[in-house]
Amino acid sequence: MQHVDAFSRCHAILVLESNSFEQVLALRQNTDDDIIKIRDELLTKDSKLFELRNGLVYRKENKNVKFYVPKSMESNVIRTCHDDMAHVGLLKVIENISRVYWFPDMKTKVRDYVNNCLKCIEFTVPSGKKEGFLNYIPKGDKPFLTIHVDHLGPLEKTGNRNKFIFVVIDAFTKFVKLYPCRSTKTEEVIKHLRNYFQTYSKPRKIISDRGTSFTSAAFKQFLEDESVNLVLVAAGTPRANGQVEIVNKSVVPMLAKLSESTNKWDRVLNVVEFAINNTIHRSTGQSPSVLLFGVNQVGIVNDEIRLILDNEINTSCVDLEEVRTIAAECIEKAQEGNAAQYNSKRKTPTIYKENDYVMITNVDVTVGHNKKLIPKFRGPYVVRKVLNHDRYVIGDIDGFQVTQRPFETIVGPDRMKMWIKF
């Protein structure tokens, strides 16, 4: 590491006979064609850019001179100033090198080296705004064009052995169905969706996360038989299924307040569902029940005064088509506003292509494991397919599987970075 110390104390190199690294640099000048040509010219005339000292070529910069690094040693110098200096950032590497050395296109070459440093790729988290904008999906102006599904839980097991809630939301009306269930298995999901299709309607599209119940072959076959399209959101992007995320945040506190015991929450689940469906939704300006049925539902918790007023002013006779048209306009306006606010804190995403090698954020869920010093990214993986809305199917590189089980998932650009740039 003597040569590293030399970087910090030398303003110009002459001949450091005791330093083997510097000796190699000096000797390599004698084999570099470009440097030999410049040296030969300096023997006969002066130059504004270069200077000859003790047989070695230096670059003139203001009042300083810097050692001209031969091409064959450029990567060694960069590695010494980056790897051996604890993988400091790009600007610091350039500063360390330029104090003493010079070579053509130095900044570009240093940038390429640092960008392709495997340790930095693994451990460095990009600073500044995250990549990727909010790509909202139009909700249409009719119920059941699109539904969002998700599992909430696990909760404390009830007397009926229920531990989870299967949440189904109509994207347009915001009408919610909450099904208590014992597991998140595909069989239970299919059972509840069959019930939903028969009671309400079969949607054109279902949006879900990448839970195993939604990625299973049985679930895909069920939807294919029902002619329903499935859209899987990118891993680690809950905003893509924001409809259910918003409902989930409301359901748990409501259950906690209504349940007389933590293991009896399924007894009041219908009350929570009723309350959500008959409360005005901010984005539509109407309650889900009014947008779906044309009226608010009548239940045990209905206020008698409200029922009398409804009868007197005949609010049940609404123009459903007009109400839905207004709601659709409100939804679109709300989506545009949400997107503008969200996107103001984001930056344009990197565009990846099929067969690009990438790393993805490392999510370690091991309990009790200190995560501060683990790699922040894992891989490499290959981009197998480019989807719409800034989504990518990534998986193992052929012949280079980095996990025990074959891996494939969908991720967004805010969870990706390029591996090595060829």
Short mmCIF file of C-alpha atoms in Angstrom, two decimals:
data_model
loop_
_atom_site.label_atom_id
_atom_site.label_comp_id
_atom_site.label_asym_id
_atom_site.label_seq_id
_atom_site.Cartn_x
_atom_site.Cartn_y
_atom_site.Cartn_z
CA MET A 1 0.00 0.00 0.00
CA GLN A 2 3.05 2.29 -0.27
CA HIS A 3 1.78 3.57 -3.60
CA VAL A 4 -1.50 4.65 -1.98
CA ASP A 5 0.40 6.78 0.49
CA ALA A 6 2.27 8.28 -2.42
CA PHE A 7 -0.99 9.52 -3.95
CA SER A 8 -1.72 11.74 -0.99
CA ARG A 9 1.73 13.29 -0.60
CA CYS A 10 3.11 13.63 -4.13
CA HIS A 11 2.27 16.54 -6.39
CA ALA A 12 4.46 15.35 -9.23
CA ILE A 13 6.21 12.06 -9.82
CA LEU A 14 9.77 11.88 -10.95
CA VAL A 15 11.26 8.45 -10.32
CA LEU A 16 10.32 6.60 -7.13
CA GLU A 17 12.94 3.89 -7.21
CA SER A 18 11.80 2.28 -3.98
CA ASN A 19 8.21 1.90 -5.13
CA SER A 20 7.58 -1.18 -7.27
CA PHE A 21 4.18 0.08 -8.46
CA GLU A 22 5.70 3.32 -9.70
CA GLN A 23 8.59 1.41 -11.25
CA VAL A 24 6.14 -0.64 -13.29
CA LEU A 25 4.36 2.52 -14.41
CA ALA A 26 7.64 4.05 -15.52
CA LEU A 27 8.77 0.92 -17.36
CA ARG A 28 5.41 0.55 -19.11
CA GLN A 29 5.80 4.03 -20.62
CA ASN A 30 8.59 2.51 -22.70
CA THR A 31 6.14 0.06 -24.31
CA ASP A 32 3.24 2.45 -24.98
CA ASP A 33 3.22 3.58 -28.63
CA ASP A 34 1.38 6.86 -27.96
CA ILE A 35 3.75 7.85 -25.17
CA ILE A 36 6.83 6.84 -27.18
CA LYS A 37 5.68 9.09 -30.02
CA ILE A 38 5.16 12.05 -27.67
CA ARG A 39 8.52 11.44 -25.99
CA ASP A 40 10.33 11.38 -29.33
CA GLU A 41 8.72 14.71 -30.28
CA LEU A 42 9.69 16.24 -26.92
CA LEU A 43 13.33 15.39 -27.60
CA THR A 44 13.32 17.84 -30.51
CA LYS A 45 10.81 20.52 -29.50
CA ASP A 46 8.73 21.81 -26.58
CA SER A 47 5.01 21.12 -26.19
CA LYS A 48 2.20 23.08 -24.56
CA LEU A 49 0.62 19.85 -23.29
CA PHE A 50 3.47 17.54 -22.33
CA GLU A 51 6.85 17.67 -20.63
CA LEU A 52 9.81 15.30 -20.44
CA ARG A 53 11.50 14.76 -17.07
CA ASN A 54 14.20 12.16 -16.50
CA GLY A 55 13.05 10.31 -19.58
CA LEU A 56 9.39 10.12 -18.42
CA VAL A 57 6.42 11.88 -20.04
CA TYR A 58 4.19 14.14 -17.95
CA ARG A 59 1.01 16.04 -18.74
CA LYS A 60 1.00 19.79 -18.10
CA GLU A 61 -2.05 21.16 -16.29
CA ASN A 62 -1.80 24.77 -15.16
CA LYS A 63 1.35 24.92 -13.02
CA ASN A 64 1.34 21.22 -12.21
CA VAL A 65 2.58 18.21 -14.11
CA LYS A 66 0.99 14.78 -13.88
CA PHE A 67 2.42 11.42 -14.77
CA TYR A 68 1.09 10.08 -18.10
CA VAL A 69 -0.23 6.60 -17.25
CA PRO A 70 0.42 4.06 -20.03
CA LYS A 71 -2.70 2.44 -21.43
CA SER A 72 -1.78 -1.00 -20.08
CA MET A 73 -1.74 0.37 -16.52
CA GLU A 74 -4.88 2.53 -16.53
CA SER A 75 -7.08 -0.13 -14.94
CA ASN A 76 -4.44 -0.79 -12.26
CA VAL A 77 -4.38 2.87 -11.28
CA ILE A 78 -8.18 3.08 -11.20
CA ARG A 79 -8.41 -0.12 -9.15
CA THR A 80 -5.84 1.17 -6.67
CA CYS A 81 -7.73 4.44 -6.19
CA HIS A 82 -11.13 2.75 -5.94
CA ASP A 83 -10.93 -0.82 -4.62
CA ASP A 84 -8.00 -0.24 -2.27
CA MET A 85 -9.57 2.97 -0.99
CA ALA A 86 -12.71 1.25 0.39
CA HIS A 87 -14.68 1.64 -2.85
CA VAL A 88 -15.13 5.40 -2.58
CA GLY A 89 -17.47 7.08 -5.03
CA LEU A 90 -16.83 8.24 -8.57
CA LEU A 91 -15.89 11.85 -7.83
CA LYS A 92 -13.45 10.87 -5.09
CA VAL A 93 -11.76 8.32 -7.35
CA ILE A 94 -11.31 10.97 -10.05
CA GLU A 95 -9.95 13.39 -7.46
CA ASN A 96 -7.48 10.82 -6.09
CA ILE A 97 -6.18 9.94 -9.55
CA SER A 98 -6.02 13.45 -10.96
CA ARG A 99 -3.85 14.68 -8.09
CA VAL A 100 -0.92 12.73 -9.52
CA TYR A 101 -1.86 10.99 -12.75
CA TRP A 102 -3.29 11.72 -16.17
CA PHE A 103 -4.45 9.58 -19.09
CA PRO A 104 -6.84 10.21 -22.01
CA ASP A 105 -10.61 10.07 -21.31
CA MET A 106 -9.88 9.52 -17.63
CA LYS A 107 -13.33 10.52 -16.34
CA THR A 108 -15.14 8.26 -18.80
CA LYS A 109 -12.91 5.29 -18.03
CA VAL A 110 -13.22 5.80 -14.27
CA ARG A 111 -17.00 6.06 -14.55
CA ASP A 112 -17.17 2.83 -16.56
CA TYR A 113 -14.98 1.05 -14.02
CA VAL A 114 -16.94 2.24 -10.97
CA ASN A 115 -20.30 1.52 -12.63
CA ASN A 116 -19.16 -2.06 -13.26
CA CYS A 117 -17.58 -2.66 -9.85
CA LEU A 118 -19.30 -5.80 -8.53
CA LYS A 119 -18.96 -4.80 -4.87
CA CYS A 120 -20.48 -1.39 -5.53
CA ILE A 121 -23.30 -2.93 -7.55
CA GLU A 122 -24.11 -5.24 -4.63
CA PHE A 123 -23.82 -2.79 -1.75
CA THR A 124 -24.47 0.73 -3.05
CA VAL A 125 -28.02 2.08 -2.85
CA PRO A 126 -28.69 4.81 -5.46
CA SER A 127 -29.21 8.23 -3.89
CA GLY A 128 -31.77 10.86 -4.81
CA LYS A 129 -35.24 10.29 -6.19
CA LYS A 130 -36.37 6.72 -6.81
CA GLU A 131 -37.06 5.59 -10.34
CA GLY A 132 -40.47 4.96 -11.85
CA PHE A 133 -43.68 6.90 -12.16
CA LEU A 134 -47.19 5.97 -11.06
CA ASN A 135 -48.91 4.30 -13.99
CA TYR A 136 -52.56 4.25 -13.00
CA ILE A 137 -55.07 1.97 -14.70
CA PRO A 138 -58.29 3.59 -16.00
CA LYS A 139 -61.25 2.33 -13.94
CA GLY A 140 -63.88 2.72 -16.65
CA ASP A 141 -67.44 3.82 -15.96
CA LYS A 142 -69.08 0.49 -15.10
CA PRO A 143 -68.85 -1.97 -12.22
CA PHE A 144 -66.89 -5.23 -12.51
CA LEU A 145 -64.60 -4.30 -15.38
CA THR A 146 -61.68 -4.76 -12.98
CA ILE A 147 -61.46 -6.15 -9.46
CA HIS A 148 -58.51 -6.09 -7.05
CA VAL A 149 -57.85 -9.02 -4.71
CA ASP A 150 -55.51 -9.60 -1.79
CA HIS A 151 -55.12 -11.47 1.50
CA LEU A 152 -55.08 -9.65 4.83
CA GLY A 153 -53.49 -11.46 7.75
CA PRO A 154 -52.62 -13.65 9.46
CA LEU A 155 -54.88 -12.58 12.31
CA GLU A 156 -55.55 -14.48 15.52
CA LYS A 157 -57.29 -17.77 14.77
CA THR A 158 -61.02 -17.66 15.53
CA GLY A 159 -63.35 -20.39 16.75
CA ASN A 160 -64.13 -21.15 13.11
CA ARG A 161 -60.37 -21.50 12.48
CA ASN A 162 -60.25 -18.39 10.32
CA LYS A 163 -56.90 -16.59 10.20
CA PHE A 164 -57.09 -14.49 7.02
CA ILE A 165 -59.42 -12.17 5.14
CA PHE A 166 -59.75 -12.49 1.39
CA VAL A 167 -60.40 -8.95 0.14
CA VAL A 168 -62.17 -8.27 -3.17
CA ILE A 169 -62.73 -4.70 -4.40
CA ASP A 170 -64.48 -3.51 -7.53
CA ALA A 171 -62.16 -0.91 -9.06
CA PHE A 172 -64.94 1.44 -10.21
CA THR A 173 -67.55 1.42 -7.44
CA LYS A 174 -65.06 0.58 -4.63
CA PHE A 175 -67.56 -2.04 -3.44
CA VAL A 176 -65.80 -4.39 -1.01
CA LYS A 177 -66.33 -8.06 -0.13
CA LEU A 178 -64.51 -9.45 2.88
CA TYR A 179 -64.34 -13.25 3.09
CA PRO A 180 -63.01 -14.87 6.29
CA CYS A 181 -60.78 -17.82 5.43
CA ARG A 182 -58.60 -20.41 7.09
CA SER A 183 -55.66 -20.17 4.72
CA THR A 184 -54.34 -18.41 1.64
CA LYS A 185 -54.44 -21.57 -0.45
CA THR A 186 -55.59 -21.45 -4.05
CA GLU A 187 -58.57 -23.71 -3.31
CA GLU A 188 -60.09 -21.19 -0.89
CA VAL A 189 -59.44 -18.29 -3.26
CA ILE A 190 -61.20 -20.09 -6.10
CA LYS A 191 -64.13 -20.98 -3.83
CA HIS A 192 -64.68 -17.36 -2.80
CA LEU A 193 -64.25 -16.03 -6.34
CA ARG A 194 -66.82 -18.51 -7.67
CA ASN A 195 -69.21 -17.21 -5.05
CA TYR A 196 -68.38 -13.62 -6.02
CA PHE A 197 -68.89 -14.28 -9.73
CA GLN A 198 -72.27 -15.91 -9.11
CA THR A 199 -73.49 -13.25 -6.67
CA TYR A 200 -72.27 -10.15 -8.47
CA SER A 201 -70.53 -10.53 -11.81
CA LYS A 202 -67.50 -11.97 -13.51
CA PRO A 203 -64.90 -9.24 -14.14
CA ARG A 204 -62.83 -8.79 -17.24
CA LYS A 205 -59.64 -8.38 -15.26
CA ILE A 206 -58.27 -9.31 -11.82
CA ILE A 207 -55.30 -7.46 -10.32
CA SER A 208 -53.33 -9.19 -7.56
CA ASP A 209 -49.91 -9.39 -5.97
CA ARG A 210 -47.59 -12.33 -6.56
CA GLY A 211 -48.79 -14.46 -3.65
CA THR A 212 -48.51 -18.20 -4.32
CA SER A 213 -52.29 -18.59 -4.43
CA PHE A 214 -52.42 -16.17 -7.38
CA THR A 215 -49.41 -17.51 -9.28
CA SER A 216 -50.33 -21.20 -9.02
CA ALA A 217 -51.15 -23.23 -12.11
CA ALA A 218 -54.59 -24.07 -10.67
CA PHE A 219 -55.51 -20.39 -10.29
CA LYS A 220 -54.32 -19.52 -13.79
CA GLN A 221 -56.36 -22.42 -15.18
CA PHE A 222 -59.45 -21.29 -13.24
CA LEU A 223 -59.24 -17.78 -14.70
CA GLU A 224 -58.58 -19.14 -18.16
CA ASP A 225 -61.72 -21.28 -17.91
CA GLU A 226 -63.66 -18.20 -16.77
CA SER A 227 -62.11 -16.01 -19.52
CA VAL A 228 -60.77 -13.54 -16.94
CA ASN A 229 -57.42 -11.80 -17.45
CA LEU A 230 -54.92 -11.76 -14.59
CA VAL A 231 -52.53 -8.86 -13.98
CA LEU A 232 -49.76 -9.56 -11.44
CA VAL A 233 -48.24 -6.44 -9.94
CA ALA A 234 -44.48 -6.08 -9.69
CA ALA A 235 -42.91 -7.45 -6.51
CA GLY A 236 -42.27 -4.82 -3.85
CA THR A 237 -44.62 -2.24 -5.40
CA PRO A 238 -47.75 -2.14 -3.21
CA ARG A 239 -48.80 1.10 -4.95
CA ALA A 240 -49.66 -1.03 -8.00
CA ASN A 241 -52.46 -2.66 -5.99
CA GLY A 242 -53.27 0.42 -3.98
CA GLN A 243 -57.03 -0.22 -3.92
CA VAL A 244 -56.69 -3.13 -1.51
CA GLU A 245 -53.84 -1.54 0.43
CA ILE A 246 -56.11 1.38 1.34
CA VAL A 247 -58.93 -0.92 2.43
CA ASN A 248 -56.58 -3.16 4.41
CA LYS A 249 -55.40 -0.16 6.44
CA SER A 250 -59.00 0.56 7.43
CA VAL A 251 -60.21 -2.98 8.10
CA VAL A 252 -57.83 -3.95 10.92
CA PRO A 253 -58.48 -0.89 13.15
CA MET A 254 -62.23 -1.26 12.60
CA LEU A 255 -62.12 -4.94 13.57
CA ALA A 256 -60.06 -4.14 16.65
CA LYS A 257 -62.63 -1.60 17.83
CA LEU A 258 -65.67 -3.79 17.14
CA SER A 259 -64.43 -7.22 18.28
CA GLU A 260 -65.15 -8.12 21.89
CA SER A 261 -62.19 -10.50 21.70
CA THR A 262 -59.23 -10.77 19.34
CA ASN A 263 -60.27 -14.30 18.35
CA LYS A 264 -63.82 -13.31 17.41
CA TRP A 265 -63.10 -10.82 14.66
CA ASP A 266 -64.91 -12.90 12.02
CA ARG A 267 -68.21 -12.29 13.85
CA VAL A 268 -68.09 -8.57 13.08
CA LEU A 269 -66.47 -8.74 9.65
CA ASN A 270 -69.83 -8.23 7.95
CA VAL A 271 -70.36 -5.03 9.98
CA VAL A 272 -67.03 -3.65 8.76
CA GLU A 273 -67.91 -4.57 5.18
CA PHE A 274 -71.29 -2.87 5.48
CA ALA A 275 -69.74 0.29 6.94
CA ILE A 276 -67.18 0.58 4.12
CA ASN A 277 -69.75 0.00 1.38
CA ASN A 278 -72.16 2.57 2.73
CA THR A 279 -69.72 5.36 3.46
CA ILE A 280 -68.98 8.01 0.84
CA HIS A 281 -65.68 7.33 -0.91
CA ARG A 282 -63.42 10.34 -1.38
CA SER A 283 -62.45 9.58 -4.98
CA THR A 284 -66.01 9.01 -6.28
CA GLY A 285 -68.10 11.33 -4.13
CA GLN A 286 -70.58 8.47 -3.60
CA SER A 287 -70.81 5.38 -1.44
CA PRO A 288 -69.91 2.07 -3.13
CA SER A 289 -73.48 0.81 -2.60
CA VAL A 290 -75.02 3.78 -4.41
CA LEU A 291 -72.70 3.32 -7.39
CA LEU A 292 -73.44 -0.40 -7.55
CA PHE A 293 -77.14 -0.62 -6.63
CA GLY A 294 -78.34 2.97 -6.93
CA VAL A 295 -79.17 3.09 -3.21
CA ASN A 296 -77.42 2.71 0.11
CA GLN A 297 -77.98 -0.67 1.71
CA VAL A 298 -80.37 -0.91 4.63
CA GLY A 299 -78.93 -2.73 7.62
CA ILE A 300 -79.14 -3.00 11.36
CA VAL A 301 -76.81 -0.07 11.90
CA ASN A 302 -78.77 2.29 9.65
CA ASP A 303 -79.89 5.47 11.33
CA GLU A 304 -83.71 5.70 11.46
CA ILE A 305 -83.62 9.46 10.89
CA ARG A 306 -81.60 8.94 7.71
CA LEU A 307 -84.17 6.43 6.45
CA ILE A 308 -87.02 8.88 7.06
CA LEU A 309 -85.17 11.65 5.23
CA ASP A 310 -84.38 9.29 2.34
CA ASN A 311 -88.08 8.48 2.00
CA GLU A 312 -89.16 12.13 2.17
CA ILE A 313 -86.72 13.47 -0.43
CA ASN A 314 -86.86 10.27 -2.51
CA THR A 315 -83.07 9.91 -2.70
CA SER A 316 -83.45 6.27 -3.65
CA CYS A 317 -84.59 7.28 -7.14
CA VAL A 318 -81.23 8.39 -8.45
CA ASP A 319 -80.22 8.50 -12.07
CA LEU A 320 -77.67 5.68 -11.82
CA GLU A 321 -76.13 6.38 -15.21
CA GLU A 322 -75.59 10.03 -14.36
CA VAL A 323 -74.20 9.19 -10.93
CA ARG A 324 -71.73 6.74 -12.47
CA THR A 325 -70.66 9.22 -15.14
CA ILE A 326 -69.92 11.85 -12.49
CA ALA A 327 -68.11 9.25 -10.38
CA ALA A 328 -65.96 8.20 -13.34
CA GLU A 329 -64.94 11.83 -13.87
CA CYS A 330 -64.13 12.18 -10.16
CA ILE A 331 -62.04 8.99 -10.22
CA GLU A 332 -60.07 10.14 -13.25
CA LYS A 333 -59.42 13.52 -11.66
CA ALA A 334 -58.32 11.88 -8.40
CA GLN A 335 -56.01 9.51 -10.28
CA GLU A 336 -54.40 12.37 -12.17
CA GLY A 337 -53.88 14.29 -8.93
CA ASN A 338 -52.42 11.29 -7.12
CA ALA A 339 -50.11 10.55 -10.04
CA ALA A 340 -48.89 14.15 -10.22
CA GLN A 341 -48.12 14.22 -6.50
CA TYR A 342 -46.41 10.82 -6.57
CA ASN A 343 -44.42 11.49 -9.73
CA SER A 344 -43.08 14.79 -8.39
CA LYS A 345 -40.94 12.74 -6.02
CA ARG A 346 -39.75 10.25 -8.65
CA LYS A 347 -37.47 10.31 -11.67
CA THR A 348 -37.62 8.82 -15.15
CA PRO A 349 -37.03 5.06 -14.92
CA THR A 350 -34.14 3.26 -16.57
CA ILE A 351 -35.27 1.33 -19.64
CA TYR A 352 -34.15 -2.30 -19.66
CA LYS A 353 -34.23 -4.69 -22.60
CA GLU A 354 -34.68 -8.44 -22.87
CA ASN A 355 -31.46 -10.33 -22.05
CA ASP A 356 -30.07 -7.47 -19.95
CA TYR A 357 -28.27 -8.69 -16.83
CA VAL A 358 -29.65 -6.99 -13.71
CA MET A 359 -29.54 -7.01 -9.92
CA ILE A 360 -32.65 -6.61 -7.73
CA THR A 361 -33.04 -5.27 -4.21
CA ASN A 362 -32.21 -7.83 -1.57
CA VAL A 363 -35.10 -8.40 0.84
CA ASP A 364 -33.84 -10.43 3.81
CA VAL A 365 -36.73 -11.46 6.08
CA THR A 366 -34.61 -13.62 8.41
CA VAL A 367 -35.72 -12.93 11.98
CA GLY A 368 -32.95 -11.73 14.29
CA HIS A 369 -30.46 -11.27 11.47
CA ASN A 370 -28.64 -7.93 11.42
CA LYS A 371 -29.19 -6.55 7.93
CA LYS A 372 -26.89 -3.51 8.00
CA LEU A 373 -23.89 -5.21 6.40
CA ILE A 374 -25.63 -7.56 3.98
CA PRO A 375 -25.63 -6.81 0.23
CA LYS A 376 -28.37 -4.37 -0.75
CA PHE A 377 -28.83 -6.07 -4.14
CA ARG A 378 -28.74 -9.70 -5.24
CA GLY A 379 -28.28 -11.46 -8.54
CA PRO A 380 -27.35 -11.34 -11.31
CA TYR A 381 -30.56 -12.21 -13.15
CA VAL A 382 -31.66 -11.79 -16.74
CA VAL A 383 -34.60 -9.78 -18.09
CA ARG A 384 -36.79 -12.39 -19.76
CA LYS A 385 -39.68 -10.20 -20.84
CA VAL A 386 -40.59 -6.52 -20.93
CA LEU A 387 -44.16 -5.82 -19.74
CA ASN A 388 -46.23 -2.65 -19.89
CA HIS A 389 -46.33 -0.08 -17.08
CA ASP A 390 -42.56 -0.34 -16.41
CA ARG A 391 -42.62 -3.97 -15.33
CA TYR A 392 -40.10 -6.68 -16.13
CA VAL A 393 -40.11 -10.46 -15.84
CA ILE A 394 -36.70 -11.47 -14.52
CA GLY A 395 -35.28 -14.90 -13.77
CA ASP A 396 -32.16 -17.00 -13.47
CA ILE A 397 -29.47 -16.74 -16.11
CA ASP A 398 -29.17 -20.05 -17.95
CA GLY A 399 -26.48 -22.10 -16.25
CA PHE A 400 -26.07 -19.55 -13.46
CA GLN A 401 -28.72 -20.11 -10.78
CA VAL A 402 -27.92 -18.07 -7.66
CA THR A 403 -30.56 -19.60 -5.36
CA GLN A 404 -31.44 -23.18 -4.44
CA ARG A 405 -34.77 -22.99 -6.24
CA PRO A 406 -35.37 -21.64 -9.75
CA PHE A 407 -36.30 -17.97 -9.53
CA GLU A 408 -38.67 -15.82 -11.56
CA THR A 409 -40.60 -12.71 -10.60
CA ILE A 410 -41.93 -9.38 -11.87
CA VAL A 411 -40.20 -6.23 -10.65
CA GLY A 412 -40.21 -2.51 -11.37
CA PRO A 413 -37.20 -0.33 -12.22
CA ASP A 414 -37.05 1.11 -8.68
CA ARG A 415 -35.98 -2.36 -7.49
CA MET A 416 -33.47 -2.99 -10.28
CA LYS A 417 -30.04 -1.88 -11.39
CA MET A 418 -27.85 -2.90 -14.29
CA TRP A 419 -25.29 -5.58 -13.46
CA ILE A 420 -22.35 -5.22 -15.83
CA LYS A 421 -22.55 -2.80 -18.75
CA PHE A 422 -20.83 -4.37 -21.73
#
